[in-house]
Short mmCIF file of C-alpha atoms in Angstrom, two decimals:
data_model
loop_
_atom_site.label_atom_id
_atom_site.label_comp_id
_atom_site.label_asym_id
_atom_site.label_seq_id
_atom_site.Cartn_x
_atom_site.Cartn_y
_atom_site.Cartn_z
CA UNK Q 5 79.17 -60.44 50.04
CA UNK Q 6 77.55 -57.10 49.27
CA UNK Q 7 73.93 -57.77 48.31
CA UNK Q 8 74.20 -55.57 45.20
CA UNK Q 9 77.14 -57.64 43.98
CA UNK Q 10 75.15 -60.81 44.52
CA UNK Q 11 72.24 -59.38 42.54
CA UNK Q 12 74.61 -58.20 39.80
CA UNK Q 13 76.02 -61.73 39.49
CA UNK Q 14 72.47 -63.09 39.52
CA UNK Q 15 71.43 -60.94 36.57
CA UNK Q 16 74.56 -61.79 34.58
CA UNK Q 17 74.35 -65.52 35.34
CA UNK Q 18 73.55 -68.01 32.55
CA UNK Q 19 71.30 -69.66 35.15
CA UNK Q 20 68.85 -66.75 34.92
CA UNK Q 21 65.74 -68.55 33.62
CA UNK Q 22 65.00 -66.46 30.54
CA UNK Q 23 66.05 -68.86 27.76
CA UNK Q 24 69.04 -66.86 26.48
CA UNK Q 25 70.93 -70.10 25.73
CA UNK Q 26 68.55 -70.89 22.87
CA UNK Q 27 69.47 -67.85 20.74
CA UNK Q 28 72.55 -67.07 18.63
CA UNK Q 29 71.43 -63.70 17.15
CA UNK Q 30 72.54 -64.55 13.63
CA UNK Q 31 75.82 -66.22 14.59
CA UNK Q 32 74.54 -69.63 13.49
CA UNK Q 33 73.90 -68.32 9.98
CA UNK Q 34 77.33 -66.66 9.85
CA UNK Q 35 79.08 -69.91 10.79
CA UNK Q 36 76.95 -71.87 8.32
CA UNK Q 37 77.91 -69.59 5.42
CA UNK Q 38 81.58 -68.99 6.23
CA UNK Q 39 84.04 -69.22 3.31
CA UNK Q 40 85.86 -72.58 3.24
CA UNK Q 41 89.28 -70.99 3.85
CA UNK Q 42 88.11 -69.03 6.92
CA UNK Q 43 88.76 -70.21 10.46
CA UNK Q 44 85.49 -70.49 12.35
CA UNK Q 45 87.02 -69.22 15.59
CA UNK Q 46 88.39 -66.08 13.93
CA UNK Q 47 85.09 -65.41 12.20
CA UNK Q 48 83.11 -65.86 15.41
CA UNK Q 49 85.45 -63.60 17.37
CA UNK Q 50 85.19 -60.83 14.79
CA UNK Q 51 81.42 -61.16 14.44
CA UNK Q 52 80.86 -61.02 18.18
CA UNK Q 53 83.24 -58.06 18.59
CA UNK Q 54 81.54 -56.13 15.77
CA UNK Q 55 78.07 -56.83 17.13
CA UNK Q 56 79.18 -55.52 20.51
CA UNK Q 57 80.50 -52.28 19.05
CA UNK Q 58 77.99 -51.58 16.33
CA UNK Q 59 74.76 -52.90 17.83
CA UNK Q 60 74.77 -53.26 21.60
CA UNK Q 61 76.89 -50.20 22.40
CA UNK Q 62 75.08 -47.87 20.02
CA UNK Q 63 71.51 -48.89 20.75
CA UNK Q 64 70.58 -51.75 23.06
CA UNK Q 65 72.68 -50.90 26.12
CA UNK Q 66 72.13 -47.11 25.94
CA UNK Q 67 68.38 -47.79 25.83
CA UNK Q 68 68.64 -50.20 28.76
CA UNK Q 69 70.52 -47.54 30.75
CA UNK Q 70 67.82 -44.98 29.90
CA UNK Q 71 65.17 -47.46 30.99
CA UNK Q 72 67.01 -47.93 34.30
CA UNK Q 73 66.89 -44.17 34.92
CA UNK Q 74 63.22 -44.16 34.00
CA UNK Q 75 62.39 -47.04 36.35
CA UNK Q 76 64.21 -45.17 39.12
CA UNK Q 77 62.20 -42.05 38.33
CA UNK Q 78 58.92 -44.02 38.20
CA UNK Q 79 57.95 -42.43 34.88
CA UNK Q 80 55.55 -45.05 33.51
CA UNK Q 81 54.64 -43.08 30.39
CA UNK Q 82 58.24 -42.62 29.26
CA UNK Q 83 59.02 -46.23 30.12
CA UNK Q 84 56.16 -47.46 27.92
CA UNK Q 85 57.48 -45.36 25.02
CA UNK Q 86 61.03 -46.66 25.45
CA UNK Q 87 59.75 -50.22 25.56
CA UNK Q 88 57.66 -49.75 22.41
CA UNK Q 89 60.57 -48.07 20.63
CA UNK Q 90 62.96 -50.88 21.43
CA UNK Q 91 60.53 -53.52 20.17
CA UNK Q 92 60.00 -51.51 16.97
CA UNK Q 93 63.78 -51.41 16.40
CA UNK Q 94 64.02 -55.20 16.25
CA UNK Q 95 64.57 -55.69 12.53
CA UNK Q 96 63.54 -59.30 12.00
CA UNK Q 97 60.89 -61.70 13.23
CA UNK Q 98 63.46 -63.77 15.10
CA UNK Q 99 65.15 -60.99 17.07
CA UNK Q 100 61.76 -59.49 17.86
CA UNK Q 101 60.49 -62.84 19.14
CA UNK Q 102 63.71 -63.24 21.13
CA UNK Q 103 63.42 -59.99 23.05
CA UNK Q 104 59.72 -60.56 23.72
CA UNK Q 105 60.17 -64.13 24.96
CA UNK Q 106 63.10 -63.23 27.21
CA UNK Q 107 61.37 -60.07 28.39
CA UNK Q 108 58.21 -62.01 29.23
CA UNK Q 109 60.19 -64.64 31.14
CA UNK Q 110 62.15 -62.11 33.18
CA UNK Q 111 59.07 -59.96 33.88
CA UNK Q 112 57.20 -63.03 35.08
CA UNK Q 113 60.11 -63.95 37.35
CA UNK Q 114 60.16 -60.46 38.85
CA UNK Q 115 56.42 -60.56 39.48
CA UNK Q 116 56.83 -63.89 41.30
CA UNK Q 117 59.84 -62.94 43.45
CA UNK Q 118 59.37 -61.69 46.99
CA UNK Q 119 60.17 -58.06 47.77
CA UNK Q 120 59.71 -56.59 44.29
CA UNK Q 121 57.91 -53.22 44.64
CA UNK Q 122 54.30 -53.00 43.55
CA UNK Q 123 55.20 -50.21 41.13
CA UNK Q 124 57.48 -52.57 39.18
CA UNK Q 125 55.01 -55.45 39.34
CA UNK Q 126 52.09 -53.31 38.19
CA UNK Q 127 54.03 -51.53 35.43
CA UNK Q 128 55.30 -54.80 33.98
CA UNK Q 129 51.84 -56.34 34.22
CA UNK Q 130 50.33 -53.38 32.36
CA UNK Q 131 52.60 -53.87 29.33
CA UNK Q 132 51.10 -55.87 26.49
CA UNK Q 133 54.63 -56.80 25.40
CA UNK Q 134 57.83 -56.43 27.39
CA UNK Q 135 61.25 -56.13 25.76
CA UNK Q 136 64.11 -57.89 27.50
CA UNK Q 137 66.06 -54.67 28.29
CA UNK Q 138 62.91 -53.23 29.89
CA UNK Q 139 62.57 -56.15 32.28
CA UNK Q 140 66.32 -56.27 32.86
CA UNK Q 141 66.39 -52.58 33.77
CA UNK Q 142 63.46 -53.18 36.15
CA UNK Q 143 65.51 -55.81 37.99
CA UNK Q 144 68.54 -53.51 38.07
CA UNK Q 145 66.39 -50.71 39.49
CA UNK Q 146 64.88 -52.97 42.14
CA UNK Q 147 68.32 -54.13 43.24
CA UNK Q 148 69.72 -50.56 43.14
CA UNK Q 149 72.47 -51.24 40.62
CA UNK Q 150 74.39 -48.34 39.11
CA UNK Q 151 74.16 -47.63 35.39
CA UNK Q 152 77.81 -48.59 34.87
CA UNK Q 153 77.48 -51.89 36.74
CA UNK Q 154 74.19 -52.71 35.04
CA UNK Q 155 75.61 -51.97 31.59
CA UNK Q 156 78.72 -54.06 32.16
CA UNK Q 157 76.71 -56.99 33.53
CA UNK Q 158 74.32 -56.81 30.57
CA UNK Q 159 77.25 -56.88 28.16
CA UNK Q 160 78.91 -59.77 30.00
CA UNK Q 161 75.73 -61.86 29.92
CA UNK Q 162 75.30 -61.24 26.19
CA UNK Q 163 78.97 -61.94 25.45
CA UNK Q 164 79.05 -65.17 27.44
CA UNK Q 165 75.97 -66.44 25.64
CA UNK Q 166 77.45 -65.62 22.23
CA UNK Q 167 80.73 -67.37 23.00
CA UNK Q 168 78.90 -70.45 24.30
CA UNK Q 169 76.89 -70.48 21.07
CA UNK Q 170 80.16 -70.38 19.10
CA UNK Q 171 81.54 -73.27 21.16
CA UNK Q 172 78.57 -75.39 20.07
CA UNK Q 173 78.41 -74.23 16.45
CA UNK Q 174 82.00 -74.31 15.18
CA UNK Q 175 82.63 -76.36 17.40
CA UNK Q 176 85.30 -74.89 19.66
CA UNK Q 177 87.04 -76.48 22.58
CA UNK Q 178 86.12 -75.04 25.96
CA UNK Q 179 89.60 -73.55 26.41
CA UNK Q 180 89.49 -71.78 23.06
CA UNK Q 181 86.04 -70.46 23.88
CA UNK Q 182 87.30 -69.11 27.20
CA UNK Q 183 90.19 -67.38 25.44
CA UNK Q 184 87.75 -65.56 23.14
CA UNK Q 185 85.54 -64.68 26.11
CA UNK Q 186 88.38 -63.21 28.15
CA UNK Q 187 89.88 -61.38 25.18
CA UNK Q 188 86.62 -59.62 24.35
CA UNK Q 189 85.62 -59.13 28.00
CA UNK Q 190 88.71 -56.98 28.58
CA UNK Q 191 86.98 -54.15 26.68
CA UNK Q 192 83.65 -54.36 28.52
CA UNK Q 193 84.30 -51.67 31.17
CA UNK Q 194 85.23 -49.15 28.46
CA UNK Q 195 82.35 -50.19 26.22
CA UNK Q 196 79.87 -49.98 29.11
CA UNK Q 197 80.86 -46.38 29.84
CA UNK Q 198 80.67 -45.50 26.15
CA UNK Q 199 77.16 -46.93 26.03
CA UNK Q 200 75.80 -45.01 29.01
CA UNK Q 201 77.35 -41.79 27.69
CA UNK Q 202 75.26 -42.05 24.50
CA UNK Q 203 72.43 -39.56 24.54
CA UNK Q 204 69.11 -40.33 22.90
CA UNK Q 205 70.18 -38.38 19.80
CA UNK Q 206 73.16 -40.75 19.47
CA UNK Q 207 71.17 -43.99 19.48
CA UNK Q 208 71.36 -45.91 16.20
CA UNK Q 209 70.53 -49.40 15.10
CA UNK Q 210 72.06 -49.52 11.61
CA UNK Q 211 73.45 -53.06 11.45
CA UNK Q 212 72.50 -54.44 8.02
CA UNK Q 213 74.82 -57.46 8.31
CA UNK Q 214 73.13 -58.55 11.51
CA UNK Q 215 69.67 -58.06 10.02
CA UNK Q 216 70.56 -60.07 6.90
CA UNK Q 217 72.08 -62.91 8.94
CA UNK Q 218 68.99 -63.02 11.15
CA UNK Q 219 66.65 -63.01 8.15
CA UNK Q 220 68.52 -65.83 6.44
CA UNK Q 221 68.52 -67.84 9.64
CA UNK Q 222 64.71 -67.94 9.54
CA UNK Q 223 64.88 -70.37 6.60
CA UNK Q 224 68.18 -72.10 7.39
CA UNK Q 225 67.85 -75.82 6.70
CA UNK Q 226 69.23 -77.14 10.00
CA UNK Q 227 69.38 -75.08 13.17
CA UNK Q 228 70.47 -75.50 16.77
CA UNK Q 229 69.29 -72.05 17.84
CA UNK Q 230 66.10 -70.01 17.57
CA UNK Q 231 67.79 -66.90 16.13
#
């Protein structure tokens, strides 16, 4: 197996020890408040698809791709600004805590792994707070992944986690969850290329529905997930 493919699968794997399984990014609140005549599976599919198109593709993945370029160029000053900007764009306490916890966990893993360049170790160590896309882009840079491959793997990892959250919350059968996963995954190559084609002037994070769902989740009475 090509080593880059192995590293790509590693980054996209749910076994990556960053705690992604404990977050639903507002999906738990959406399922909790669904109208009584609405099918949970249909609602989850639409919510996940919309979040992909209106949040990840317009902001999170383009910024991750820009961070990957910046890691490759060893521009520490620009990288610090991108990291700070991404953290500032997290609209609620929960999604901010999520990216910081996952970023911290992945950065710590990279610092502990053998073969990671000192530049990456030192730059991550110098950050007071590390967003998840910043650490993820550092790993992609270290393992020499292309922007397109990195973007698609990032999207796949996010999508798989969201579908698995839906399986637990609705609940869905495993087969139905896999159908949703494969249906939405068919668009990932196109969405990944759209994301990396976004210039900095095109980045936007206007997702009021996601922000409201996340805010309401903070005081939800019973919760399985941390966001």
